[in-house]
PDB file of C-alpha atoms in Angstrom:
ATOM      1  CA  UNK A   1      18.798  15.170  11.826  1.00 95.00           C
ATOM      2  CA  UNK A   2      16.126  16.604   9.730  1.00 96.00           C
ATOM      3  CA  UNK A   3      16.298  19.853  11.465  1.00 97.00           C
ATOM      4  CA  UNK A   4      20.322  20.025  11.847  1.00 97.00           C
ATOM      5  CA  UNK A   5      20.072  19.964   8.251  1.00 97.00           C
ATOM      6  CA  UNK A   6      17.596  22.469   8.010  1.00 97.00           C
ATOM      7  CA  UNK A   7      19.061  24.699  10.276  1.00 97.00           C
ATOM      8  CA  UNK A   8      22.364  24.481   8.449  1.00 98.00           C
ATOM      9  CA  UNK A   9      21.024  25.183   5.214  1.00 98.00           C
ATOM     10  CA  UNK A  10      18.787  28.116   5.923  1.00 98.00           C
ATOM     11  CA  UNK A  11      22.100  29.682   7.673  1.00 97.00           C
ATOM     12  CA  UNK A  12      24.538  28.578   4.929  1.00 97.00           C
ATOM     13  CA  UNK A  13      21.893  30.032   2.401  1.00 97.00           C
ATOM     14  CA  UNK A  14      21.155  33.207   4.387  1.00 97.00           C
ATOM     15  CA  UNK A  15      25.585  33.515   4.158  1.00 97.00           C
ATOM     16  CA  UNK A  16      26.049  33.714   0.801  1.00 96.00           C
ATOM     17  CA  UNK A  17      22.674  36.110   0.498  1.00 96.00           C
ATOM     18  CA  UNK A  18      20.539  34.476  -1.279  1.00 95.00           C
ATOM     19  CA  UNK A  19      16.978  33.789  -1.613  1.00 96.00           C
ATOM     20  CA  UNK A  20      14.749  30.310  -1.074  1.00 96.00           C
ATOM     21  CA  UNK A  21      13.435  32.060  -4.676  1.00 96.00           C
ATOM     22  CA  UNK A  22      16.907  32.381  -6.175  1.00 94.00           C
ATOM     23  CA  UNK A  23      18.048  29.250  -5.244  1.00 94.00           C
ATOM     24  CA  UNK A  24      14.550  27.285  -6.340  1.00 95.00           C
ATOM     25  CA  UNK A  25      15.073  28.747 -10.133  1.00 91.00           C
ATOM     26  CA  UNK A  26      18.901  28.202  -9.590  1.00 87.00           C
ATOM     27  CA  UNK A  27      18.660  24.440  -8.526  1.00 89.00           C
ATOM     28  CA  UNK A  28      15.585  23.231  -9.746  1.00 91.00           C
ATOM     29  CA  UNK A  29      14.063  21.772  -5.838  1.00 94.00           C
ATOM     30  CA  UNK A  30      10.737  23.932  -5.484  1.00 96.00           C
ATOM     31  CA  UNK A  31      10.763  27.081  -2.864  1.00 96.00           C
ATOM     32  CA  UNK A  32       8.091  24.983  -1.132  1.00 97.00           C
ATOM     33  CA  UNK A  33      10.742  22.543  -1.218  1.00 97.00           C
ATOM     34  CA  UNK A  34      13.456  24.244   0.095  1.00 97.00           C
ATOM     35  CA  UNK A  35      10.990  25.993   2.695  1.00 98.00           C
ATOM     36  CA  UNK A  36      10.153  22.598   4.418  1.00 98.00           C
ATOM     37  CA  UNK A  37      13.449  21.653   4.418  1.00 98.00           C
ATOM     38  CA  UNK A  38      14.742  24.568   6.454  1.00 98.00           C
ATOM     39  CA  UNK A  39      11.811  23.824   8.362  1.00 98.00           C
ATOM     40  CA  UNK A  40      13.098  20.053   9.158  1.00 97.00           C
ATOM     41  CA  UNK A  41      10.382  18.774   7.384  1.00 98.00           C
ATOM     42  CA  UNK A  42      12.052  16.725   4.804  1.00 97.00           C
ATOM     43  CA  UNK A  43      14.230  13.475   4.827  1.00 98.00           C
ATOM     44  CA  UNK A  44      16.219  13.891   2.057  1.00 97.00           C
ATOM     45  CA  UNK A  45      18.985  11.017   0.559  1.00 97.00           C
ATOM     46  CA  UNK A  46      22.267  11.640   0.486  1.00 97.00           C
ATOM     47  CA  UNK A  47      22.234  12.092  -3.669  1.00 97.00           C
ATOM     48  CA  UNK A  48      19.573  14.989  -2.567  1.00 96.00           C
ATOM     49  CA  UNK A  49      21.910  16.345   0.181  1.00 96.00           C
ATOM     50  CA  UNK A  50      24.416  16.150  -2.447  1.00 96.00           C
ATOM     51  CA  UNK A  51      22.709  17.753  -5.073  1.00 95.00           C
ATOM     52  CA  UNK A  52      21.318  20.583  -2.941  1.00 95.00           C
ATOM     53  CA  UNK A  53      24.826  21.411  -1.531  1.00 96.00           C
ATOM     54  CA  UNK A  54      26.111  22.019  -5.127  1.00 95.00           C
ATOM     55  CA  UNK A  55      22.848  23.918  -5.481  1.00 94.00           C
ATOM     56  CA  UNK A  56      24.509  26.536  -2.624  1.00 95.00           C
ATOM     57  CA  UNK A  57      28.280  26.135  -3.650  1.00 95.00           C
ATOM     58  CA  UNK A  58      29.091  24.566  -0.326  1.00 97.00           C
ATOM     59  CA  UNK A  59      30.129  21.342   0.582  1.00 97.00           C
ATOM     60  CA  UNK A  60      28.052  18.654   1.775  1.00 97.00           C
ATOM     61  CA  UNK A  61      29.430  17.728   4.804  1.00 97.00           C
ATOM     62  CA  UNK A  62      28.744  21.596   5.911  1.00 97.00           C
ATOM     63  CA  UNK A  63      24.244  20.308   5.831  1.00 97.00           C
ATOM     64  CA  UNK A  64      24.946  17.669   7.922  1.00 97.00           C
ATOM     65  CA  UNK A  65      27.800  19.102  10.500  1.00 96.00           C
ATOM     66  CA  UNK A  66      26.737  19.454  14.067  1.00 91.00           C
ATOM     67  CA  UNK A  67      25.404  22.981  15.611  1.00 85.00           C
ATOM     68  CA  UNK A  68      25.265  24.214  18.923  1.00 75.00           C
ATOM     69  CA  UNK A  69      21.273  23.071  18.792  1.00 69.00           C
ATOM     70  CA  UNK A  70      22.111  19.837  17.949  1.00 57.00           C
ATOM     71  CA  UNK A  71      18.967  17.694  18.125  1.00 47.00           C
TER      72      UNK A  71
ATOM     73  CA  UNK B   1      28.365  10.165  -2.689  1.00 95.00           C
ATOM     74  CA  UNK B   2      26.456   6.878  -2.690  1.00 96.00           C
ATOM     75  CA  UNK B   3      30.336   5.249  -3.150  1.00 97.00           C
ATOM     76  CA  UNK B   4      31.292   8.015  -0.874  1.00 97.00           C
ATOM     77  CA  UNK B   5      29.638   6.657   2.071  1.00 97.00           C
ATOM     78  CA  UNK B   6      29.714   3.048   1.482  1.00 97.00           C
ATOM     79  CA  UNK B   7      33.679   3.460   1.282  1.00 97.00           C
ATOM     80  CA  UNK B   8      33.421   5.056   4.439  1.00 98.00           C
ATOM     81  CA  UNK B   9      30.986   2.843   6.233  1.00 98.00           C
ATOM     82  CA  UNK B  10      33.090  -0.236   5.479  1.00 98.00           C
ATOM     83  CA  UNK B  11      36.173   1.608   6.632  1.00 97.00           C
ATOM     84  CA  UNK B  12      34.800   2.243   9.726  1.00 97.00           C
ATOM     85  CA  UNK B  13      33.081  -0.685   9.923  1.00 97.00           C
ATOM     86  CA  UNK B  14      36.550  -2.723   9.679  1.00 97.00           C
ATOM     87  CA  UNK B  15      38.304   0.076  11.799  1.00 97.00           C
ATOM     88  CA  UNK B  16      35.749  -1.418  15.507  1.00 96.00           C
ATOM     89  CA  UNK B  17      36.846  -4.617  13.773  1.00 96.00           C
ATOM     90  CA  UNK B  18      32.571  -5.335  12.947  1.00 95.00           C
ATOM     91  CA  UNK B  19      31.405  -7.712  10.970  1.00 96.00           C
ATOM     92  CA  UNK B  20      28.387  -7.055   8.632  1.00 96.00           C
ATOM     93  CA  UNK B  21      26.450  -9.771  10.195  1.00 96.00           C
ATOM     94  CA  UNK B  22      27.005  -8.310  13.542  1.00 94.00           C
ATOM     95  CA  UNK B  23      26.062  -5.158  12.445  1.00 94.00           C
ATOM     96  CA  UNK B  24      22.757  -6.527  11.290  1.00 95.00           C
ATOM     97  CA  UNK B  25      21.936  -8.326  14.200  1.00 91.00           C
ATOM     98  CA  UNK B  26      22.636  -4.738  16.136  1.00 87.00           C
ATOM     99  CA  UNK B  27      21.136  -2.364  14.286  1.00 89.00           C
ATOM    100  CA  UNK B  28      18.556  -3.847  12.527  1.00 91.00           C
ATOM    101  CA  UNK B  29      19.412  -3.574   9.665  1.00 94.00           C
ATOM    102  CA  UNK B  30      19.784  -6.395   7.444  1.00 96.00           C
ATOM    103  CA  UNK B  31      23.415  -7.481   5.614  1.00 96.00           C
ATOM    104  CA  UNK B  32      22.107  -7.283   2.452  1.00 97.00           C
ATOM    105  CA  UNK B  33      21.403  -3.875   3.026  1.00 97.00           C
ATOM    106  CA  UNK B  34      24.685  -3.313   4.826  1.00 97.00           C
ATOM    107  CA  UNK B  35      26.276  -4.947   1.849  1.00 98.00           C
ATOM    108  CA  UNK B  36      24.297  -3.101  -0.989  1.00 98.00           C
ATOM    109  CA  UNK B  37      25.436   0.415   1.254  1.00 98.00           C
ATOM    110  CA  UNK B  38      29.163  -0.942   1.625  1.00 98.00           C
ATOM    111  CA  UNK B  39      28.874  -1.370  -2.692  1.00 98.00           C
ATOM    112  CA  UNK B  40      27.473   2.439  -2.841  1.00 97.00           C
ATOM    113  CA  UNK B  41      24.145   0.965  -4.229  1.00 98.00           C
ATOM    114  CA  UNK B  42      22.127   2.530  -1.380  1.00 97.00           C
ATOM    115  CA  UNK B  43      20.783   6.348  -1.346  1.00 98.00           C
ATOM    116  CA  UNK B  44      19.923   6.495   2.288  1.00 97.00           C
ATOM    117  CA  UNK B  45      18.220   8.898   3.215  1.00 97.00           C
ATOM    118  CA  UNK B  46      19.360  11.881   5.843  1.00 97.00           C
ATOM    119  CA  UNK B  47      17.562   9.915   8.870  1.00 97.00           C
ATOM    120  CA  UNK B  48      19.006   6.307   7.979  1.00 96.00           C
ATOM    121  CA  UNK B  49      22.383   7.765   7.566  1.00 96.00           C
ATOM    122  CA  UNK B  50      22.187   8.753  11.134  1.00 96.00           C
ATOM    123  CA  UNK B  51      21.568   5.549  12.321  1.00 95.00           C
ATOM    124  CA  UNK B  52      23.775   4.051  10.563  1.00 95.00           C
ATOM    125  CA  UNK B  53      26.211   5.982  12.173  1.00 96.00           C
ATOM    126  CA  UNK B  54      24.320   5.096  16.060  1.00 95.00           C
ATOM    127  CA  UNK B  55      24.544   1.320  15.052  1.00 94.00           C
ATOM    128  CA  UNK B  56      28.512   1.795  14.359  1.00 95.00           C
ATOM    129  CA  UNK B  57      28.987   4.286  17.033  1.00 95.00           C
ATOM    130  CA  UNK B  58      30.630   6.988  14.856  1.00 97.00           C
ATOM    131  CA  UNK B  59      29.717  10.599  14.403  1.00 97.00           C
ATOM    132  CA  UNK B  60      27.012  10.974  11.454  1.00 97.00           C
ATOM    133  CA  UNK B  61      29.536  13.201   9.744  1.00 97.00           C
ATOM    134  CA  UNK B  62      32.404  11.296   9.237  1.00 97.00           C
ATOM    135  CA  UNK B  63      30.109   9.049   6.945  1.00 97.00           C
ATOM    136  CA  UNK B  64      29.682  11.604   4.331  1.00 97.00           C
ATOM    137  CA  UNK B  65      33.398  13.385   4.743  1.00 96.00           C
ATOM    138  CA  UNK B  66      35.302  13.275   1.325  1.00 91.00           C
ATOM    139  CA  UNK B  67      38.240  10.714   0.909  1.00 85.00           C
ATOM    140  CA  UNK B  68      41.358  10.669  -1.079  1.00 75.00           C
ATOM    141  CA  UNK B  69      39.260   8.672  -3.636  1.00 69.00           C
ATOM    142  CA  UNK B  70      36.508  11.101  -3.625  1.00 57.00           C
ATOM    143  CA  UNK B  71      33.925  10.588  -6.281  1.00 47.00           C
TER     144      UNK B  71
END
């Protein structure tokens, strides 16, 4: 699950163009945050998941949605 | 979103016609917990939510998908 989300994020984030940096001074999560989440390395809660979708202007349920590399 | 998914977890829940206490004895988790989720006093965390959704045997995503009452 960790890396769905990460994987969704880091392609959701890469859409709309912007940068781990932008988004770290935009949201307020660290880049070295953000960076080990895209890596799967972080178990966020779903206030997090919540918070870091509004972060990227997308909805939630988009982080945790199913891709081909499901695992 | 921590109303969110306890709205949906206890409509699902109902919907395979499961009781709490089943549900604890199955998944391990405990009713109080269930209960405390259920009430949207829980912030699970992006791992737990998954296995919440194993235990009921739904898809992960349809715990966090936006209702009519969305809040």
């Amino acid at each position: 699950m960790r890396k769905l989300v990460g994987r969704n994020f880091a392609r959701l984030r890469r859409e709309k163009g912007v940068t781990q940096e932008d988004l770290a001074v935009r949201s307020g999560f660290s880049q070295q945050y953000l960076s080990g989440l895209e890596h799967g390395k972080r178990n966020p809660t779903i206030v997090t998941l919540y918070l870091l979708a509004q972060a990227l202007d997308v909805d939630h349920v988009d982080l945790v949605r199913s891709d081909s590399q499901d695992s």
